[in-house]
């Protein structure tokens, strides 16, 4: 069975990517994800502003259940929980950070994996400088995060939703590097499809969809906000919305010219399959790696193998876009002779 995936210039050994988060902020965390079988690991993001790194000192993380009650971190149900948090960027000085990433990327090469440098933008020109330094350090792939949900609360990171701004960020960074460039976008924009088209026009080699959203949650006992502030939220409930945009990118934007990487809402091997069927070539997972440890990639890989065996799929790449390709538009749907409602009878 072939789990490998063509991702533009890369051939990933499988579609599993450890997403950028606190797990990927240390060499140990990155190595653990590589050892567990992740085909790529996106390092924690950096940018040019000390204020963005300082945000990490204000970080707070809670897990919420389906009824929005706090779940203890050692609960057996933590996997199903929604992770609500404030976060910030990596705090290591950039030269040390890049040396560390280059070292773990050398380790990754031995395991047929890739360590990816990530920038959550503040300004475009400094982002391009950092990207050039990442390339000079030997990193083989760069992810430009334009979708930071915390950008609505803190000016040290940006959630870029204006079309001309997306054009400027991607163009500026593209001009600075030749290595493959992935652009991570938010769905919380007027027209995410237009943003994706612009990123592609400006030379993005991969699109990542979609960043997490903002959230607010009061504690009904104390009447104060859980976390004490607004924050970013994601959970299994986010999956259909992420798949919506991935499938629309696949049908209306990329048309198989560049790969899409799905993120936001995958909690199992089956969810990874759902992303592939919607048009993603690979899937970035963060919350599951945080709640259950980076070793979880072993379990996800075994789950993909089981699924392919059960469905007699010899090449997992064949799944990419299958459901998106046969999705009907509302215009395509034939009318029924009589209207009926599931509750009638
Ligand atoms: C605690 C935390 C920190 C994160 N930090 C970053 C980051 O620095 N850069 C980035 O691009 N995405 C960051 N993300 C977003 C993840 O990379 C991922 O896209 C998102 O969590 C959705 O995937 P998930 O449903 O598997 O968690 C972070 C997510 C979490 C939960």
CSV table of C-alpha atoms and ligand atoms in Angstrom, one decimal:
chain,number,residue,atom,x,y,z
A,1,UNK,CA,0.0,0.0,0.0
A,2,UNK,CA,1.3,3.4,-1.0
A,3,UNK,CA,0.7,6.2,1.5
A,4,UNK,CA,2.9,8.7,-0.3
A,5,UNK,CA,1.7,11.9,-1.6
A,6,UNK,CA,2.9,14.2,-4.4
A,7,UNK,CA,3.1,17.7,-2.8
A,8,UNK,CA,4.4,19.8,-5.6
A,9,UNK,CA,8.2,19.5,-5.4
A,10,UNK,CA,8.0,17.1,-2.5
A,11,UNK,CA,7.0,13.5,-2.3
A,12,UNK,CA,5.7,13.1,1.2
A,13,UNK,CA,6.0,9.6,2.7
A,14,UNK,CA,2.4,10.0,4.0
A,15,UNK,CA,-0.2,12.8,4.3
A,16,UNK,CA,0.4,13.6,8.0
A,17,UNK,CA,2.0,16.9,9.0
A,18,UNK,CA,2.6,18.0,12.6
A,19,UNK,CA,1.2,21.6,12.5
A,20,UNK,CA,2.9,24.6,14.0
A,21,UNK,CA,2.2,24.9,17.8
A,22,UNK,CA,4.0,24.8,21.1
A,23,UNK,CA,4.8,21.1,20.4
A,24,UNK,CA,7.0,22.2,17.5
A,25,UNK,CA,8.8,24.9,19.5
A,26,UNK,CA,11.5,22.6,20.8
A,27,UNK,CA,13.9,20.3,19.1
A,28,UNK,CA,12.6,17.4,21.3
A,29,UNK,CA,9.0,18.1,20.2
A,30,UNK,CA,9.9,18.2,16.5
A,31,UNK,CA,12.0,15.0,16.8
A,32,UNK,CA,9.1,13.2,18.6
A,33,UNK,CA,6.7,14.0,15.8
A,34,UNK,CA,9.3,12.9,13.2
A,35,UNK,CA,10.0,9.7,15.2
A,36,UNK,CA,6.2,9.0,15.3
A,37,UNK,CA,6.1,9.1,11.5
A,38,UNK,CA,5.0,12.7,10.6
A,39,UNK,CA,6.0,13.3,7.0
A,40,UNK,CA,6.7,17.0,7.8
A,41,UNK,CA,6.7,19.2,10.9
A,42,UNK,CA,5.9,22.9,10.7
A,43,UNK,CA,8.0,24.6,13.3
A,44,UNK,CA,6.5,27.1,15.7
A,45,UNK,CA,6.1,30.5,14.0
A,46,UNK,CA,8.4,33.5,14.4
A,47,UNK,CA,8.3,37.1,13.2
A,48,UNK,CA,10.5,40.2,13.6
A,49,UNK,CA,8.7,41.6,16.6
A,50,UNK,CA,9.8,41.0,20.2
A,51,UNK,CA,6.2,41.8,21.1
A,52,UNK,CA,5.1,38.7,19.2
A,53,UNK,CA,7.4,36.5,21.2
A,54,UNK,CA,6.4,38.3,24.4
A,55,UNK,CA,2.8,37.2,23.7
A,56,UNK,CA,3.9,33.7,24.6
A,57,UNK,CA,4.5,34.8,28.2
A,58,UNK,CA,0.8,35.7,28.3
A,59,UNK,CA,-0.4,32.3,26.8
A,60,UNK,CA,-3.1,30.3,28.5
A,61,UNK,CA,-4.7,27.0,27.4
A,62,UNK,CA,-8.0,25.3,28.4
A,63,UNK,CA,-9.9,22.3,27.0
A,64,UNK,CA,-13.6,22.7,26.7
A,65,UNK,CA,-16.2,19.8,26.4
A,66,UNK,CA,-19.3,19.8,24.1
A,67,UNK,CA,-21.2,21.8,26.8
A,68,UNK,CA,-18.3,24.3,27.1
A,69,UNK,CA,-17.2,23.1,30.5
A,70,UNK,CA,-13.5,22.9,31.3
A,71,UNK,CA,-12.0,19.5,30.8
A,72,UNK,CA,-8.9,18.5,32.9
A,73,UNK,CA,-5.7,18.0,30.8
A,74,UNK,CA,-5.5,14.4,32.0
A,75,UNK,CA,-9.1,13.5,31.2
A,76,UNK,CA,-9.5,10.5,28.9
A,77,UNK,CA,-11.9,12.7,26.9
A,78,UNK,CA,-9.4,15.4,26.2
A,79,UNK,CA,-9.0,14.2,22.6
A,80,UNK,CA,-12.6,15.2,21.8
A,81,UNK,CA,-12.3,18.6,23.5
A,82,UNK,CA,-12.0,22.0,21.9
A,83,UNK,CA,-8.7,23.8,22.6
A,84,UNK,CA,-9.3,27.4,23.6
A,85,UNK,CA,-6.1,29.5,24.1
A,86,UNK,CA,-4.0,32.6,23.8
A,87,UNK,CA,-0.6,31.9,22.3
A,88,UNK,CA,2.5,33.7,21.1
A,89,UNK,CA,5.5,33.1,18.9
A,90,UNK,CA,8.8,31.3,19.5
A,91,UNK,CA,11.1,33.2,21.9
A,92,UNK,CA,14.5,32.0,20.9
A,93,UNK,CA,16.7,34.6,19.1
A,94,UNK,CA,16.4,34.0,15.3
A,95,UNK,CA,20.0,32.9,14.7
A,96,UNK,CA,19.8,30.2,17.4
A,97,UNK,CA,16.3,29.3,16.2
A,98,UNK,CA,17.4,28.7,12.7
A,99,UNK,CA,20.5,26.7,13.8
A,100,UNK,CA,18.2,24.5,15.8
A,101,UNK,CA,15.8,24.0,12.9
A,102,UNK,CA,18.6,23.2,10.5
A,103,UNK,CA,19.9,20.6,13.0
A,104,UNK,CA,16.5,18.9,13.4
A,105,UNK,CA,15.9,19.1,9.6
A,106,UNK,CA,19.2,17.1,9.1
A,107,UNK,CA,17.7,14.5,11.5
A,108,UNK,CA,14.4,14.7,9.5
A,109,UNK,CA,16.2,13.9,6.3
A,110,UNK,CA,17.4,10.6,7.7
A,111,UNK,CA,13.7,9.7,8.4
A,112,UNK,CA,12.4,11.0,5.1
A,113,UNK,CA,10.7,13.9,6.8
A,114,UNK,CA,10.9,17.7,6.5
A,115,UNK,CA,11.2,20.5,9.0
A,116,UNK,CA,9.4,23.6,7.7
A,117,UNK,CA,10.2,27.1,8.8
A,118,UNK,CA,7.1,29.2,9.7
A,119,UNK,CA,6.5,32.9,9.8
A,120,UNK,CA,3.3,34.4,11.3
A,121,UNK,CA,3.5,37.8,9.8
A,122,UNK,CA,3.6,41.3,11.2
A,123,UNK,CA,5.1,43.4,8.3
A,124,UNK,CA,5.9,42.0,4.8
A,125,UNK,CA,9.5,43.2,4.3
A,126,UNK,CA,10.8,41.7,7.6
A,127,UNK,CA,8.9,38.5,6.8
A,128,UNK,CA,10.8,38.3,3.6
A,129,UNK,CA,14.1,38.9,5.4
A,130,UNK,CA,13.3,36.0,7.8
A,131,UNK,CA,12.2,33.8,4.9
A,132,UNK,CA,15.6,34.5,3.2
A,133,UNK,CA,17.4,33.6,6.4
A,134,UNK,CA,15.4,30.4,6.7
A,135,UNK,CA,16.4,29.4,3.1
A,136,UNK,CA,20.1,30.4,3.8
A,137,UNK,CA,20.0,28.2,6.9
A,138,UNK,CA,19.1,25.3,4.6
A,139,UNK,CA,15.4,24.9,5.3
A,140,UNK,CA,13.6,23.3,2.3
A,141,UNK,CA,10.1,24.7,2.7
A,142,UNK,CA,8.6,27.8,4.3
A,143,UNK,CA,5.1,28.4,5.5
A,144,UNK,CA,3.8,32.0,5.6
A,145,UNK,CA,0.9,32.3,8.0
A,146,UNK,CA,-1.4,35.1,7.1
A,147,UNK,CA,-4.3,33.8,9.1
A,148,UNK,CA,-3.4,34.2,12.8
A,149,UNK,CA,-6.6,34.5,14.8
A,150,UNK,CA,-4.8,36.4,17.6
A,151,UNK,CA,-4.2,39.1,15.0
A,152,UNK,CA,-7.6,40.5,15.9
A,153,UNK,CA,-6.4,41.0,19.5
A,154,UNK,CA,-2.7,41.8,19.3
A,155,UNK,CA,-1.0,43.9,16.6
A,156,UNK,CA,2.3,42.0,16.8
A,157,UNK,CA,0.7,39.3,14.6
A,158,UNK,CA,-1.7,39.8,11.7
A,159,UNK,CA,-4.8,38.2,10.4
A,160,UNK,CA,-4.6,39.3,6.8
A,161,UNK,CA,-8.0,39.4,5.1
A,162,UNK,CA,-7.7,42.2,2.5
A,163,UNK,CA,-7.0,41.1,-1.1
A,164,UNK,CA,-4.3,43.6,-1.8
A,165,UNK,CA,-2.6,42.9,1.5
A,166,UNK,CA,-2.4,39.2,0.7
A,167,UNK,CA,-1.0,40.1,-2.7
A,168,UNK,CA,1.7,42.2,-1.1
A,169,UNK,CA,2.7,39.7,1.6
A,170,UNK,CA,3.0,36.8,-0.8
A,171,UNK,CA,4.7,38.8,-3.5
A,172,UNK,CA,7.3,40.2,-1.1
A,173,UNK,CA,8.2,36.9,0.5
A,174,UNK,CA,8.1,35.0,-2.9
A,175,UNK,CA,10.7,37.4,-4.3
A,176,UNK,CA,13.0,36.7,-1.4
A,177,UNK,CA,13.1,32.9,-1.6
A,178,UNK,CA,13.1,30.1,-4.2
A,179,UNK,CA,12.2,27.2,-1.9
A,180,UNK,CA,8.6,26.0,-1.9
A,181,UNK,CA,6.3,28.5,-0.2
A,182,UNK,CA,3.1,27.5,1.5
A,183,UNK,CA,0.6,30.2,2.3
A,184,UNK,CA,-1.8,29.7,5.3
A,185,UNK,CA,-5.0,31.6,5.0
A,186,UNK,CA,-8.0,32.4,7.2
A,187,UNK,CA,-11.6,31.6,6.3
A,188,UNK,CA,-12.7,34.6,8.3
A,189,UNK,CA,-12.5,36.9,5.3
A,190,UNK,CA,-15.1,38.3,2.9
A,191,UNK,CA,-13.9,36.1,0.1
A,192,UNK,CA,-11.4,33.3,1.0
A,193,UNK,CA,-11.5,32.1,-2.6
A,194,UNK,CA,-10.3,35.4,-3.9
A,195,UNK,CA,-7.5,35.4,-1.3
A,196,UNK,CA,-6.5,31.9,-2.4
A,197,UNK,CA,-6.5,32.9,-6.1
A,198,UNK,CA,-4.3,35.9,-5.3
A,199,UNK,CA,-1.8,33.8,-3.2
A,200,UNK,CA,-1.6,31.4,-6.2
A,201,UNK,CA,-1.1,34.2,-8.7
A,202,UNK,CA,1.7,35.6,-6.6
A,203,UNK,CA,3.6,32.3,-6.6
A,204,UNK,CA,2.4,30.3,-3.6
A,205,UNK,CA,3.4,26.7,-4.2
A,206,UNK,CA,0.9,25.3,-1.6
A,207,UNK,CA,-2.2,26.7,0.1
A,208,UNK,CA,-3.0,25.9,3.7
A,209,UNK,CA,-6.7,26.1,4.8
A,210,UNK,CA,-7.8,27.1,7.2
A,211,UNK,CA,-6.4,28.9,10.3
A,212,UNK,CA,-8.4,28.6,13.5
A,213,UNK,CA,-11.0,31.2,14.5
A,214,UNK,CA,-11.5,33.6,17.4
A,215,UNK,CA,-13.7,32.7,20.3
A,216,UNK,CA,-15.1,34.0,23.6
A,217,UNK,CA,-16.5,31.9,26.4
A,218,UNK,CA,-17.9,33.1,29.8
A,219,UNK,CA,-17.7,31.0,32.9
A,220,UNK,CA,-21.3,30.8,34.2
A,221,UNK,CA,-20.2,30.3,37.8
A,222,UNK,CA,-17.8,33.3,38.1
A,223,UNK,CA,-19.3,35.4,35.3
A,224,UNK,CA,-15.8,36.1,34.1
A,225,UNK,CA,-14.5,35.0,30.7
A,226,UNK,CA,-12.7,31.7,30.7
A,227,UNK,CA,-9.1,32.6,29.9
A,228,UNK,CA,-9.9,36.1,31.2
A,229,UNK,CA,-9.9,37.3,27.6
A,230,UNK,CA,-10.8,36.5,24.0
A,231,UNK,CA,-8.8,33.7,22.4
A,232,UNK,CA,-8.5,31.3,19.5
A,233,UNK,CA,-10.6,28.2,19.3
A,234,UNK,CA,-10.7,25.0,17.4
A,235,UNK,CA,-12.3,21.6,17.7
A,236,UNK,CA,-13.7,18.6,15.9
A,237,UNK,CA,-16.8,20.8,15.2
A,238,UNK,CA,-14.6,23.0,12.9
A,239,UNK,CA,-14.0,20.1,10.5
A,240,UNK,CA,-17.0,20.6,8.1
A,241,UNK,CA,-16.2,24.3,7.8
A,242,UNK,CA,-12.5,23.5,7.0
A,243,UNK,CA,-13.6,20.9,4.5
A,244,UNK,CA,-16.0,23.4,2.9
A,245,UNK,CA,-13.1,25.7,2.0
A,246,UNK,CA,-10.7,22.9,1.0
A,247,UNK,CA,-13.3,21.5,-1.4
A,248,UNK,CA,-14.1,24.9,-2.8
A,249,UNK,CA,-10.3,25.7,-3.3
A,250,UNK,CA,-10.0,22.3,-5.0
A,251,UNK,CA,-13.0,22.9,-7.3
A,252,UNK,CA,-12.7,26.6,-8.0
A,253,UNK,CA,-9.2,27.8,-7.4
A,254,UNK,CA,-6.3,25.4,-7.6
A,255,UNK,CA,-7.8,23.0,-10.2
A,256,UNK,CA,-5.0,20.6,-9.3
A,257,UNK,CA,-2.3,23.1,-10.3
A,258,UNK,CA,-0.9,23.4,-6.7
A,259,UNK,CA,-1.6,21.3,-3.7
A,260,UNK,CA,-3.8,22.2,-0.8
A,261,UNK,CA,-2.9,21.3,2.8
A,262,UNK,CA,-5.9,21.0,5.1
A,263,UNK,CA,-5.9,22.0,8.8
A,264,UNK,CA,-8.3,22.8,11.6
A,265,UNK,CA,-10.5,20.0,12.9
A,266,UNK,CA,-8.8,16.7,12.2
A,267,UNK,CA,-8.8,14.4,15.3
A,268,UNK,CA,-8.4,10.9,13.7
A,269,UNK,CA,-7.2,9.0,10.7
A,270,UNK,CA,-10.8,9.1,9.4
A,271,UNK,CA,-10.7,12.9,9.5
A,272,UNK,CA,-7.5,12.9,7.5
A,273,UNK,CA,-9.3,10.8,4.9
A,274,UNK,CA,-12.1,13.3,5.0
A,275,UNK,CA,-9.7,16.1,4.3
A,276,UNK,CA,-8.1,14.1,1.4
A,277,UNK,CA,-11.5,13.3,-0.2
A,278,UNK,CA,-12.3,17.1,0.0
A,279,UNK,CA,-9.2,18.0,-2.0
A,280,UNK,CA,-6.4,18.2,0.6
A,281,UNK,CA,-3.1,16.5,-0.3
A,282,UNK,CA,-1.9,16.5,3.3
A,283,UNK,CA,-3.2,17.5,6.7
A,284,UNK,CA,-1.7,19.6,9.5
A,285,UNK,CA,-2.7,18.5,13.0
A,286,UNK,CA,-1.9,20.6,16.1
A,287,UNK,CA,-4.6,20.1,18.8
A,288,UNK,CA,-4.4,16.3,18.8
A,289,UNK,CA,-0.6,16.4,19.1
A,290,UNK,CA,-1.0,18.8,22.1
A,291,UNK,CA,-3.7,16.8,23.9
A,292,UNK,CA,-2.3,13.3,23.1
A,293,UNK,CA,1.3,13.9,22.5
A,294,UNK,CA,3.2,13.8,19.2
A,295,UNK,CA,3.4,10.0,19.4
A,296,UNK,CA,-0.2,10.2,18.2
A,297,UNK,CA,1.1,10.2,14.6
A,298,UNK,CA,1.9,6.5,14.9
A,299,UNK,CA,-1.7,5.8,15.7
A,300,UNK,CA,-2.9,8.0,12.8
A,301,UNK,CA,-0.6,6.1,10.4
A,302,UNK,CA,-1.9,2.8,11.6
A,303,UNK,CA,-5.4,4.1,11.2
A,304,UNK,CA,-4.7,5.2,7.6
A,305,UNK,CA,-3.2,1.7,6.8
A,306,UNK,CA,-6.3,0.0,8.3
A,307,UNK,CA,-8.7,2.3,6.3
A,308,UNK,CA,-6.8,1.6,3.0
A,309,UNK,CA,-6.8,-2.2,3.7
A,310,UNK,CA,-10.5,-2.2,4.5
A,311,UNK,CA,-11.3,-0.2,1.4
A,312,UNK,CA,-8.8,-1.9,-0.8
A,313,UNK,CA,-7.1,1.3,-1.7
A,314,UNK,CA,-3.5,0.8,-3.0
A,315,UNK,CA,-2.6,4.4,-3.4
A,316,UNK,CA,-3.8,6.9,-0.9
A,317,UNK,CA,-3.2,9.8,-3.4
A,318,UNK,CA,-6.1,8.5,-5.4
A,319,UNK,CA,-8.5,9.7,-2.7
A,320,UNK,CA,-7.5,13.4,-3.2
A,321,UNK,CA,-10.5,15.4,-4.3
A,322,UNK,CA,-12.8,12.5,-4.9
A,323,UNK,CA,-15.8,13.8,-2.9
A,324,UNK,CA,-15.2,17.3,-4.0
A,325,UNK,CA,-15.2,16.3,-7.6
A,326,UNK,CA,-18.6,14.6,-7.4
A,327,UNK,CA,-20.3,17.2,-5.2
A,328,UNK,CA,-23.5,18.5,-6.8
A,329,UNK,CA,-24.1,22.2,-7.1
A,330,UNK,CA,-27.6,23.3,-6.0
A,331,UNK,CA,-28.4,23.9,-9.7
A,332,UNK,CA,-27.4,20.2,-10.5
A,333,UNK,CA,-29.8,18.7,-8.0
A,334,UNK,CA,-33.0,17.4,-9.6
A,335,UNK,CA,-36.2,18.5,-7.9
A,336,UNK,CA,-38.3,15.8,-6.2
A,337,UNK,CA,-41.9,15.3,-7.4
A,338,UNK,CA,-43.2,16.2,-3.9
A,339,UNK,CA,-41.6,18.1,-1.0
A,340,UNK,CA,-41.1,16.1,2.2
A,341,UNK,CA,-39.4,16.8,5.5
A,342,UNK,CA,-37.6,14.2,7.6
A,343,UNK,CA,-40.0,14.8,10.6
A,344,UNK,CA,-43.2,14.2,8.5
A,345,UNK,CA,-44.9,10.8,9.3
B,1,LIG,C1,-1.5,26.3,21.0
B,1,LIG,C2,-1.5,26.5,19.5
B,1,LIG,C3,-0.5,27.3,18.9
B,1,LIG,C4,-0.4,27.5,17.6
B,1,LIG,N1,0.6,28.2,17.0
B,1,LIG,C5,0.7,28.5,15.7
B,1,LIG,C6,1.7,29.2,15.1
B,1,LIG,O1,2.7,29.6,15.8
B,1,LIG,N2,1.7,29.3,13.8
B,1,LIG,C7,0.7,28.8,13.0
B,1,LIG,O2,0.8,29.0,11.7
B,1,LIG,N3,-0.3,28.2,13.5
B,1,LIG,C8,-0.4,27.9,14.8
B,1,LIG,N4,-1.4,27.2,15.4
B,1,LIG,C9,-2.4,26.7,14.5
B,1,LIG,C10,-2.1,25.2,14.1
B,1,LIG,O3,-0.9,25.2,13.3
B,1,LIG,C11,-3.3,24.6,13.3
B,1,LIG,O4,-3.4,25.1,12.0
B,1,LIG,C12,-4.6,24.7,14.0
B,1,LIG,O5,-4.5,24.5,15.4
B,1,LIG,C13,-5.7,23.8,13.4
B,1,LIG,O6,-5.4,22.5,13.5
B,1,LIG,P1,-6.0,21.5,14.7
B,1,LIG,O7,-7.5,21.5,14.5
B,1,LIG,O8,-5.3,20.2,14.4
B,1,LIG,O9,-5.5,22.1,16.0
B,1,LIG,C14,-1.4,27.0,16.7
B,1,LIG,C15,-2.5,26.2,17.3
B,1,LIG,C16,-2.5,26.0,18.7
B,1,LIG,C17,-3.6,25.2,19.2
